[in-house]
PDB file of C-alpha atoms in Angstrom:
ATOM      1  CA  MET A   1     -30.526 -43.821  -2.685  1.00  0.00           C
ATOM      2  CA  THR A   2     -28.009 -41.272  -4.043  1.00  0.00           C
ATOM      3  CA  MET A   3     -24.890 -40.213  -2.149  1.00  0.00           C
ATOM      4  CA  ALA A   4     -26.470 -36.818  -1.330  1.00  0.00           C
ATOM      5  CA  GLY A   5     -29.633 -38.504  -0.078  1.00  0.00           C
ATOM      6  CA  HIS A   6     -27.586 -40.904   2.038  1.00  0.00           C
ATOM      7  CA  ASP A   7     -25.690 -37.951   3.575  1.00  0.00           C
ATOM      8  CA  ARG A   8     -28.959 -36.150   4.412  1.00  0.00           C
ATOM      9  CA  SER A   9     -30.300 -39.315   6.028  1.00  0.00           C
ATOM     10  CA  ASN A  10     -27.179 -39.665   8.184  1.00  0.00           C
ATOM     11  CA  LEU A  11     -27.360 -35.978   9.143  1.00  0.00           C
ATOM     12  CA  ARG A  12     -30.993 -36.397  10.287  1.00  0.00           C
ATOM     13  CA  LYS A  13     -29.984 -39.398  12.402  1.00  0.00           C
ATOM     14  CA  VAL A  14     -27.133 -37.427  13.995  1.00  0.00           C
ATOM     15  CA  ARG A  15     -29.501 -34.557  14.838  1.00  0.00           C
ATOM     16  CA  LEU A  16     -32.113 -36.973  16.196  1.00  0.00           C
ATOM     17  CA  TYR A  17     -29.640 -38.774  18.435  1.00  0.00           C
ATOM     18  CA  GLY A  18     -28.184 -35.437  19.533  1.00  0.00           C
ATOM     19  CA  VAL A  19     -31.605 -34.194  20.645  1.00  0.00           C
ATOM     20  CA  LEU A  20     -32.402 -37.486  22.390  1.00  0.00           C
ATOM     21  CA  ILE A  21     -29.076 -37.497  24.253  1.00  0.00           C
ATOM     22  CA  ALA A  22     -29.592 -33.866  25.309  1.00  0.00           C
ATOM     23  CA  LEU A  23     -33.112 -34.612  26.598  1.00  0.00           C
ATOM     24  CA  LEU A  24     -31.929 -37.736  28.424  1.00  0.00           C
ATOM     25  CA  GLY A  25     -29.077 -35.784  30.017  1.00  0.00           C
ATOM     26  CA  LEU A  26     -31.482 -33.038  31.103  1.00  0.00           C
ATOM     27  CA  MET A  27     -33.841 -35.567  32.710  1.00  0.00           C
ATOM     28  CA  MET A  28     -31.059 -37.485  34.427  1.00  0.00           C
ATOM     29  CA  LEU A  29     -29.218 -34.400  35.731  1.00  0.00           C
ATOM     30  CA  PRO A  30     -31.232 -34.085  39.002  1.00  0.00           C
ATOM     31  CA  PHE A  31     -30.704 -37.774  39.778  1.00  0.00           C
ATOM     32  CA  TYR A  32     -26.990 -37.543  39.056  1.00  0.00           C
ATOM     33  CA  ALA A  33     -26.689 -34.409  41.212  1.00  0.00           C
ATOM     34  CA  MET A  34     -28.499 -36.208  44.049  1.00  0.00           C
ATOM     35  CA  PHE A  35     -26.311 -39.313  43.767  1.00  0.00           C
ATOM     36  CA  SER A  36     -23.021 -37.412  43.468  1.00  0.00           C
ATOM     37  CA  SER A  37     -23.956 -35.312  46.516  1.00  0.00           C
ATOM     38  CA  THR A  38     -24.185 -38.465  48.621  1.00  0.00           C
ATOM     39  CA  LEU A  39     -20.501 -39.078  47.885  1.00  0.00           C
ATOM     40  CA  LYS A  40     -19.380 -35.551  48.801  1.00  0.00           C
ATOM     41  CA  PRO A  41     -18.539 -34.112  52.208  1.00  0.00           C
ATOM     42  CA  GLU A  42     -21.254 -31.796  53.588  1.00  0.00           C
ATOM     43  CA  SER A  43     -19.181 -28.678  52.868  1.00  0.00           C
ATOM     44  CA  GLU A  44     -18.793 -29.557  49.179  1.00  0.00           C
ATOM     45  CA  ILE A  45     -22.542 -30.046  48.598  1.00  0.00           C
ATOM     46  CA  PHE A  46     -23.197 -26.311  49.015  1.00  0.00           C
ATOM     47  CA  ALA A  47     -19.851 -25.092  47.661  1.00  0.00           C
ATOM     48  CA  ALA A  48     -19.878 -22.463  44.896  1.00  0.00           C
ATOM     49  CA  PRO A  49     -19.324 -23.089  42.092  1.00  0.00           C
ATOM     50  CA  ALA A  50     -20.995 -26.492  42.313  1.00  0.00           C
ATOM     51  CA  THR A  51     -18.943 -29.549  41.365  1.00  0.00           C
ATOM     52  CA  LEU A  52     -20.366 -32.325  39.210  1.00  0.00           C
ATOM     53  CA  VAL A  53     -17.737 -34.870  40.278  1.00  0.00           C
ATOM     54  CA  PRO A  54     -16.934 -35.301  44.011  1.00  0.00           C
ATOM     55  CA  SER A  55     -13.394 -34.177  44.770  1.00  0.00           C
ATOM     56  CA  ASP A  56     -12.959 -36.815  47.480  1.00  0.00           C
ATOM     57  CA  PRO A  57     -15.711 -39.453  47.022  1.00  0.00           C
ATOM     58  CA  SER A  58     -16.730 -41.407  50.108  1.00  0.00           C
ATOM     59  CA  ILE A  59     -19.492 -43.887  51.058  1.00  0.00           C
ATOM     60  CA  GLN A  60     -19.530 -42.580  54.632  1.00  0.00           C
ATOM     61  CA  ALA A  61     -23.102 -41.300  54.248  1.00  0.00           C
ATOM     62  CA  TYR A  62     -24.344 -44.779  53.295  1.00  0.00           C
ATOM     63  CA  LEU A  63     -22.666 -46.289  56.367  1.00  0.00           C
ATOM     64  CA  GLN A  64     -24.227 -43.591  58.575  1.00  0.00           C
ATOM     65  CA  VAL A  65     -27.679 -44.132  57.097  1.00  0.00           C
ATOM     66  CA  TRP A  66     -27.375 -47.874  57.654  1.00  0.00           C
ATOM     67  CA  THR A  67     -26.480 -47.504  61.345  1.00  0.00           C
ATOM     68  CA  GLN A  68     -28.237 -44.279  62.372  1.00  0.00           C
ATOM     69  CA  THR A  69     -31.629 -44.400  60.641  1.00  0.00           C
ATOM     70  CA  ASP A  70     -34.533 -46.834  60.178  1.00  0.00           C
ATOM     71  CA  VAL A  71     -34.075 -46.951  56.405  1.00  0.00           C
ATOM     72  CA  LEU A  72     -34.808 -50.690  56.147  1.00  0.00           C
ATOM     73  CA  LEU A  73     -38.023 -50.243  58.152  1.00  0.00           C
ATOM     74  CA  TRP A  74     -39.044 -47.372  55.877  1.00  0.00           C
ATOM     75  CA  VAL A  75     -38.366 -49.448  52.763  1.00  0.00           C
ATOM     76  CA  GLY A  76     -40.394 -52.338  54.223  1.00  0.00           C
ATOM     77  CA  ASN A  77     -43.319 -50.043  55.039  1.00  0.00           C
ATOM     78  CA  SER A  78     -43.171 -48.588  51.528  1.00  0.00           C
ATOM     79  CA  PHE A  79     -43.499 -52.119  50.151  1.00  0.00           C
ATOM     80  CA  ILE A  80     -46.485 -52.878  52.420  1.00  0.00           C
ATOM     81  CA  ILE A  81     -48.278 -49.661  51.436  1.00  0.00           C
ATOM     82  CA  SER A  82     -47.474 -50.001  47.728  1.00  0.00           C
ATOM     83  CA  VAL A  83     -48.421 -53.691  47.431  1.00  0.00           C
ATOM     84  CA  GLY A  84     -51.605 -53.098  49.445  1.00  0.00           C
ATOM     85  CA  THR A  85     -52.559 -50.222  47.166  1.00  0.00           C
ATOM     86  CA  VAL A  86     -51.914 -52.333  44.064  1.00  0.00           C
ATOM     87  CA  VAL A  87     -54.068 -55.213  45.348  1.00  0.00           C
ATOM     88  CA  LEU A  88     -56.974 -52.983  46.389  1.00  0.00           C
ATOM     89  CA  THR A  89     -56.839 -50.973  43.166  1.00  0.00           C
ATOM     90  CA  LEU A  90     -56.861 -54.031  40.892  1.00  0.00           C
ATOM     91  CA  LEU A  91     -59.644 -55.710  42.885  1.00  0.00           C
ATOM     92  CA  LEU A  92     -61.821 -52.684  42.112  1.00  0.00           C
ATOM     93  CA  ALA A  93     -60.515 -51.666  38.690  1.00  0.00           C
ATOM     94  CA  ILE A  94     -60.675 -55.052  36.929  1.00  0.00           C
ATOM     95  CA  PRO A  95     -64.419 -55.748  37.497  1.00  0.00           C
ATOM     96  CA  ALA A  96     -65.335 -52.124  36.776  1.00  0.00           C
ATOM     97  CA  ALA A  97     -63.314 -51.928  33.557  1.00  0.00           C
ATOM     98  CA  TYR A  98     -64.414 -55.366  32.342  1.00  0.00           C
ATOM     99  CA  SER A  99     -68.088 -54.646  33.001  1.00  0.00           C
ATOM    100  CA  CYS A 100     -67.902 -51.389  31.069  1.00  0.00           C
ATOM    101  CA  ALA A 101     -66.012 -53.007  28.191  1.00  0.00           C
ATOM    102  CA  ARG A 102     -68.452 -55.898  27.767  1.00  0.00           C
ATOM    103  CA  ASN A 103     -71.798 -54.343  28.645  1.00  0.00           C
ATOM    104  CA  ASP A 104     -73.843 -51.440  27.354  1.00  0.00           C
ATOM    105  CA  PHE A 105     -75.970 -49.865  30.048  1.00  0.00           C
ATOM    106  CA  VAL A 106     -77.648 -46.561  30.699  1.00  0.00           C
ATOM    107  CA  GLY A 107     -75.201 -44.064  32.178  1.00  0.00           C
ATOM    108  CA  LYS A 108     -72.075 -45.942  31.097  1.00  0.00           C
ATOM    109  CA  ARG A 109     -70.488 -42.918  29.437  1.00  0.00           C
ATOM    110  CA  THR A 110     -71.432 -40.718  32.408  1.00  0.00           C
ATOM    111  CA  PHE A 111     -69.881 -43.233  34.787  1.00  0.00           C
ATOM    112  CA  LEU A 112     -66.609 -43.379  32.845  1.00  0.00           C
ATOM    113  CA  LEU A 113     -66.429 -39.580  32.619  1.00  0.00           C
ATOM    114  CA  SER A 114     -67.206 -39.273  36.344  1.00  0.00           C
ATOM    115  CA  VAL A 115     -64.367 -41.665  37.128  1.00  0.00           C
ATOM    116  CA  LEU A 116     -62.063 -39.526  35.026  1.00  0.00           C
ATOM    117  CA  VAL A 117     -63.114 -36.318  36.800  1.00  0.00           C
ATOM    118  CA  VAL A 118     -61.840 -37.711  40.117  1.00  0.00           C
ATOM    119  CA  GLN A 119     -58.357 -37.822  38.589  1.00  0.00           C
ATOM    120  CA  MET A 120     -58.431 -34.037  38.164  1.00  0.00           C
ATOM    121  CA  PHE A 121     -58.527 -33.242  41.895  1.00  0.00           C
ATOM    122  CA  ALA A 122     -55.241 -32.852  43.742  1.00  0.00           C
ATOM    123  CA  PRO A 123     -55.171 -34.938  46.948  1.00  0.00           C
ATOM    124  CA  VAL A 124     -54.229 -31.873  49.010  1.00  0.00           C
ATOM    125  CA  VAL A 125     -57.561 -30.236  48.100  1.00  0.00           C
ATOM    126  CA  LEU A 126     -59.488 -33.160  49.594  1.00  0.00           C
ATOM    127  CA  ILE A 127     -57.226 -33.961  52.515  1.00  0.00           C
ATOM    128  CA  VAL A 128     -59.464 -32.389  55.209  1.00  0.00           C
ATOM    129  CA  GLY A 129     -62.501 -34.368  54.064  1.00  0.00           C
ATOM    130  CA  LEU A 130     -60.393 -37.508  53.751  1.00  0.00           C
ATOM    131  CA  PHE A 131     -59.135 -37.038  57.298  1.00  0.00           C
ATOM    132  CA  ASP A 132     -62.711 -36.994  58.570  1.00  0.00           C
ATOM    133  CA  VAL A 133     -63.606 -40.127  56.562  1.00  0.00           C
ATOM    134  CA  ILE A 134     -60.501 -42.033  57.670  1.00  0.00           C
ATOM    135  CA  THR A 135     -61.149 -41.119  61.300  1.00  0.00           C
ATOM    136  CA  GLN A 136     -64.821 -42.105  61.129  1.00  0.00           C
ATOM    137  CA  MET A 137     -63.872 -45.469  59.600  1.00  0.00           C
ATOM    138  CA  GLY A 138     -61.454 -46.141  62.462  1.00  0.00           C
ATOM    139  CA  LEU A 139     -58.508 -46.456  60.108  1.00  0.00           C
ATOM    140  CA  PHE A 140     -56.387 -43.625  61.493  1.00  0.00           C
ATOM    141  CA  ASN A 141     -52.785 -44.653  62.158  1.00  0.00           C
ATOM    142  CA  THR A 142     -53.131 -47.912  60.218  1.00  0.00           C
ATOM    143  CA  TYR A 143     -51.676 -48.893  56.853  1.00  0.00           C
ATOM    144  CA  LEU A 144     -55.203 -48.863  55.405  1.00  0.00           C
ATOM    145  CA  ALA A 145     -55.401 -45.144  56.194  1.00  0.00           C
ATOM    146  CA  VAL A 146     -52.835 -44.643  53.421  1.00  0.00           C
ATOM    147  CA  ILE A 147     -53.753 -47.559  51.165  1.00  0.00           C
ATOM    148  CA  VAL A 148     -57.453 -46.662  50.755  1.00  0.00           C
ATOM    149  CA  PRO A 149     -56.924 -43.007  49.630  1.00  0.00           C
ATOM    150  CA  ALA A 150     -54.009 -43.986  47.380  1.00  0.00           C
ATOM    151  CA  ALA A 151     -56.173 -46.662  45.723  1.00  0.00           C
ATOM    152  CA  ALA A 152     -58.973 -44.126  45.264  1.00  0.00           C
ATOM    153  CA  PHE A 153     -56.663 -41.769  43.372  1.00  0.00           C
ATOM    154  CA  THR A 154     -55.100 -44.475  41.173  1.00  0.00           C
ATOM    155  CA  LEU A 155     -58.421 -46.149  40.366  1.00  0.00           C
ATOM    156  CA  PRO A 156     -59.513 -43.764  37.533  1.00  0.00           C
ATOM    157  CA  PHE A 157     -56.329 -44.231  35.513  1.00  0.00           C
ATOM    158  CA  ASN A 158     -56.460 -48.009  35.929  1.00  0.00           C
ATOM    159  CA  VAL A 159     -60.152 -48.285  35.046  1.00  0.00           C
ATOM    160  CA  TRP A 160     -59.631 -46.345  31.830  1.00  0.00           C
ATOM    161  CA  MET A 161     -56.469 -48.170  30.794  1.00  0.00           C
ATOM    162  CA  LEU A 162     -57.904 -51.637  31.485  1.00  0.00           C
ATOM    163  CA  TYR A 163     -61.194 -50.643  29.845  1.00  0.00           C
ATOM    164  CA  GLY A 164     -59.335 -49.769  26.637  1.00  0.00           C
ATOM    165  CA  TYR A 165     -57.358 -53.005  26.736  1.00  0.00           C
ATOM    166  CA  PHE A 166     -60.396 -55.230  27.424  1.00  0.00           C
ATOM    167  CA  LYS A 167     -62.066 -53.683  24.367  1.00  0.00           C
ATOM    168  CA  THR A 168     -59.247 -55.018  22.169  1.00  0.00           C
ATOM    169  CA  ILE A 169     -59.832 -58.664  23.207  1.00  0.00           C
ATOM    170  CA  PRO A 170     -62.176 -60.468  20.732  1.00  0.00           C
ATOM    171  CA  VAL A 171     -65.543 -61.320  22.247  1.00  0.00           C
ATOM    172  CA  ALA A 172     -65.526 -64.530  20.187  1.00  0.00           C
ATOM    173  CA  LEU A 173     -62.899 -66.005  22.521  1.00  0.00           C
ATOM    174  CA  GLU A 174     -65.206 -65.578  25.488  1.00  0.00           C
ATOM    175  CA  GLU A 175     -68.220 -66.899  23.594  1.00  0.00           C
ATOM    176  CA  SER A 176     -66.299 -70.055  22.664  1.00  0.00           C
ATOM    177  CA  ALA A 177     -65.338 -70.601  26.292  1.00  0.00           C
ATOM    178  CA  ARG A 178     -68.921 -70.016  27.376  1.00  0.00           C
ATOM    179  CA  ILE A 179     -70.163 -72.654  24.898  1.00  0.00           C
ATOM    180  CA  ASP A 180     -67.628 -75.070  26.408  1.00  0.00           C
ATOM    181  CA  GLY A 181     -69.238 -74.514  29.799  1.00  0.00           C
ATOM    182  CA  ALA A 182     -66.868 -71.996  31.392  1.00  0.00           C
ATOM    183  CA  SER A 183     -68.365 -69.685  33.996  1.00  0.00           C
ATOM    184  CA  GLN A 184     -67.982 -65.903  33.818  1.00  0.00           C
ATOM    185  CA  LEU A 185     -65.352 -65.974  36.553  1.00  0.00           C
ATOM    186  CA  GLN A 186     -63.373 -68.669  34.720  1.00  0.00           C
ATOM    187  CA  ILE A 187     -63.559 -66.671  31.485  1.00  0.00           C
ATOM    188  CA  LEU A 188     -62.240 -63.587  33.239  1.00  0.00           C
ATOM    189  CA  THR A 189     -59.443 -65.283  35.192  1.00  0.00           C
ATOM    190  CA  LYS A 190     -58.326 -67.947  32.671  1.00  0.00           C
ATOM    191  CA  ILE A 191     -58.834 -66.223  29.319  1.00  0.00           C
ATOM    192  CA  VAL A 192     -59.206 -62.455  29.612  1.00  0.00           C
ATOM    193  CA  LEU A 193     -56.672 -61.603  32.320  1.00  0.00           C
ATOM    194  CA  PRO A 194     -53.791 -63.667  30.819  1.00  0.00           C
ATOM    195  CA  LEU A 195     -54.327 -61.813  27.537  1.00  0.00           C
ATOM    196  CA  THR A 196     -54.317 -58.524  29.443  1.00  0.00           C
ATOM    197  CA  LYS A 197     -50.886 -59.085  31.013  1.00  0.00           C
ATOM    198  CA  PRO A 198     -49.167 -55.999  29.465  1.00  0.00           C
ATOM    199  CA  ALA A 199     -51.938 -53.687  30.675  1.00  0.00           C
ATOM    200  CA  LEU A 200     -52.001 -55.336  34.100  1.00  0.00           C
ATOM    201  CA  VAL A 201     -48.245 -54.900  34.476  1.00  0.00           C
ATOM    202  CA  ALA A 202     -48.532 -51.257  33.437  1.00  0.00           C
ATOM    203  CA  SER A 203     -51.334 -50.773  35.988  1.00  0.00           C
ATOM    204  CA  ILE A 204     -49.352 -52.476  38.724  1.00  0.00           C
ATOM    205  CA  THR A 205     -46.261 -50.402  37.979  1.00  0.00           C
ATOM    206  CA  TYR A 206     -48.121 -47.086  37.851  1.00  0.00           C
ATOM    207  CA  THR A 207     -49.993 -47.820  41.085  1.00  0.00           C
ATOM    208  CA  PHE A 208     -46.890 -49.097  42.842  1.00  0.00           C
ATOM    209  CA  LEU A 209     -44.895 -45.970  41.900  1.00  0.00           C
ATOM    210  CA  TYR A 210     -47.749 -43.686  42.978  1.00  0.00           C
ATOM    211  CA  ALA A 211     -48.097 -45.343  46.386  1.00  0.00           C
ATOM    212  CA  TRP A 212     -44.331 -45.592  46.911  1.00  0.00           C
ATOM    213  CA  ASN A 213     -43.835 -41.852  46.541  1.00  0.00           C
ATOM    214  CA  ARG A 214     -46.816 -40.665  48.622  1.00  0.00           C
ATOM    215  CA  LEU A 215     -45.909 -38.321  51.477  1.00  0.00           C
ATOM    216  CA  LEU A 216     -49.140 -36.391  52.063  1.00  0.00           C
ATOM    217  CA  PHE A 217     -51.276 -39.368  53.137  1.00  0.00           C
ATOM    218  CA  VAL A 218     -48.585 -40.784  55.445  1.00  0.00           C
ATOM    219  CA  LEU A 219     -47.914 -37.340  56.884  1.00  0.00           C
ATOM    220  CA  THR A 220     -51.616 -36.798  57.599  1.00  0.00           C
ATOM    221  CA  PHE A 221     -52.909 -40.234  58.588  1.00  0.00           C
ATOM    222  CA  LEU A 222     -49.950 -41.928  60.305  1.00  0.00           C
ATOM    223  CA  THR A 223     -48.407 -40.775  63.567  1.00  0.00           C
ATOM    224  CA  ASP A 224     -46.683 -44.039  64.478  1.00  0.00           C
ATOM    225  CA  SER A 225     -43.048 -43.728  63.360  1.00  0.00           C
ATOM    226  CA  ALA A 226     -42.875 -47.531  63.003  1.00  0.00           C
ATOM    227  CA  LYS A 227     -45.199 -47.192  59.966  1.00  0.00           C
ATOM    228  CA  TYR A 228     -43.281 -44.428  58.153  1.00  0.00           C
ATOM    229  CA  ASN A 229     -42.477 -45.017  54.489  1.00  0.00           C
ATOM    230  CA  ILE A 230     -39.412 -43.694  52.620  1.00  0.00           C
ATOM    231  CA  PRO A 231     -40.721 -40.150  51.865  1.00  0.00           C
ATOM    232  CA  ARG A 232     -41.970 -39.751  55.466  1.00  0.00           C
ATOM    233  CA  GLY A 233     -38.675 -41.085  56.773  1.00  0.00           C
ATOM    234  CA  VAL A 234     -36.769 -38.514  54.715  1.00  0.00           C
ATOM    235  CA  PHE A 235     -39.105 -35.783  55.950  1.00  0.00           C
ATOM    236  CA  SER A 236     -38.538 -36.831  59.565  1.00  0.00           C
ATOM    237  CA  MET A 237     -34.825 -36.088  59.118  1.00  0.00           C
ATOM    238  CA  VAL A 238     -35.481 -32.362  58.727  1.00  0.00           C
ATOM    239  CA  GLY A 239     -34.247 -30.766  61.936  1.00  0.00           C
ATOM    240  CA  ALA A 240     -35.517 -27.601  63.626  1.00  0.00           C
ATOM    241  CA  LEU A 241     -32.040 -26.047  63.745  1.00  0.00           C
ATOM    242  CA  GLN A 242     -29.887 -28.256  61.546  1.00  0.00           C
ATOM    243  CA  THR A 243     -30.482 -30.784  58.774  1.00  0.00           C
ATOM    244  CA  ASP A 244     -28.046 -33.393  57.474  1.00  0.00           C
ATOM    245  CA  TRP A 245     -28.741 -32.957  53.774  1.00  0.00           C
ATOM    246  CA  ARG A 246     -26.217 -35.587  52.728  1.00  0.00           C
ATOM    247  CA  MET A 247     -27.981 -38.299  54.740  1.00  0.00           C
ATOM    248  CA  MET A 248     -31.380 -37.186  53.435  1.00  0.00           C
ATOM    249  CA  LEU A 249     -30.123 -37.451  49.872  1.00  0.00           C
ATOM    250  CA  THR A 250     -28.624 -40.853  50.638  1.00  0.00           C
ATOM    251  CA  VAL A 251     -31.936 -42.221  51.941  1.00  0.00           C
ATOM    252  CA  SER A 252     -33.626 -40.812  48.830  1.00  0.00           C
ATOM    253  CA  VAL A 253     -31.155 -42.642  46.587  1.00  0.00           C
ATOM    254  CA  ILE A 254     -31.762 -45.894  48.486  1.00  0.00           C
ATOM    255  CA  GLY A 255     -35.509 -45.357  48.107  1.00  0.00           C
ATOM    256  CA  ILE A 256     -35.190 -45.040  44.328  1.00  0.00           C
ATOM    257  CA  ILE A 257     -33.235 -48.285  43.838  1.00  0.00           C
ATOM    258  CA  PRO A 258     -36.244 -50.680  44.234  1.00  0.00           C
ATOM    259  CA  LEU A 259     -38.163 -48.612  41.679  1.00  0.00           C
ATOM    260  CA  LEU A 260     -35.317 -48.801  39.163  1.00  0.00           C
ATOM    261  CA  ILE A 261     -35.099 -52.581  39.612  1.00  0.00           C
ATOM    262  CA  LEU A 262     -38.861 -52.900  39.150  1.00  0.00           C
ATOM    263  CA  PHE A 263     -38.799 -50.772  36.003  1.00  0.00           C
ATOM    264  CA  ALA A 264     -35.815 -52.670  34.555  1.00  0.00           C
ATOM    265  CA  PHE A 265     -37.634 -56.015  34.849  1.00  0.00           C
ATOM    266  CA  LEU A 266     -41.007 -54.784  33.596  1.00  0.00           C
ATOM    267  CA  GLU A 267     -40.006 -52.164  31.027  1.00  0.00           C
ATOM    268  CA  GLU A 268     -41.177 -54.257  28.049  1.00  0.00           C
ATOM    269  CA  TYR A 269     -44.658 -54.846  29.508  1.00  0.00           C
ATOM    270  CA  ILE A 270     -44.985 -51.230  30.666  1.00  0.00           C
ATOM    271  CA  VAL A 271     -44.402 -49.858  27.161  1.00  0.00           C
ATOM    272  CA  ALA A 272     -46.757 -52.438  25.629  1.00  0.00           C
ATOM    273  CA  GLY A 273     -49.461 -51.686  28.177  1.00  0.00           C
ATOM    274  CA  MET A 274     -49.194 -47.916  27.868  1.00  0.00           C
ATOM    275  CA  THR A 275     -49.397 -47.973  24.061  1.00  0.00           C
ATOM    276  CA  ALA A 276     -52.098 -50.659  23.785  1.00  0.00           C
ATOM    277  CA  GLY A 277     -55.002 -49.445  21.700  1.00  0.00           C
ATOM    278  CA  ALA A 278     -53.097 -46.405  20.427  1.00  0.00           C
ATOM    279  CA  VAL A 279     -53.055 -47.820  16.868  1.00  0.00           C
ATOM    280  CA  LYS A 280     -56.082 -49.229  15.093  1.00  0.00           C
ATOM    281  CA  GLU A 281     -55.435 -52.228  12.854  1.00  0.00           C
TER     282      GLU A 281
END
């Protein structure tokens, strides 16, 4: 490569990194503004012009949240709802996706397209009908009242992603196991699912994040404050005459931390699962 070509290559890299840094900064700005506000006094949060760096940083809001709210209870309930949604979703998505990937049957394409159509409806459009169903099933004011609808809305994405991943696994592996006497359940649990780990992790992460951040279902189907999750807990802090915005932002920051930890540990599998099947070899 000539000197001029080397300079052009370096210039392209500088531009690329500049654009990436600008995009990353733009995406992270709301989170930084939320975090920095938790360290400011209430008067500084709404001061004009706004300050990016707190003039007198303090962790007072975190101490107040710890002693004056049920933040730990909300975090625990968020875990219960999210894990329950993940379990229910995978119990339904894995057999459905595997059956479609390994069998040809009449109406298969229609079924897959119908599953995808469900993803197009916003939950708020269906909330009245869902309320009637949840009430009729006797699930109102239980964790299942939130878990079942959340699983229903995450199921289409998971069925399609797992379906695509199952299609990439050679059928010959399963045929060899079947010749050796393995049952269909053993083939699925001991051969197929271990090879599907990236897609499973991506499914678990997507479903967990979806359920963790749900407010509408908890707001509609749960009236017991002991079952509130993080978003519902934050919403309950809105006062009729006055709202402590700094404490609300602090609870929101605390609610994000488990998600960041989860993403940090599973980032490699998430990327692999999301891009699986994107390139044909």
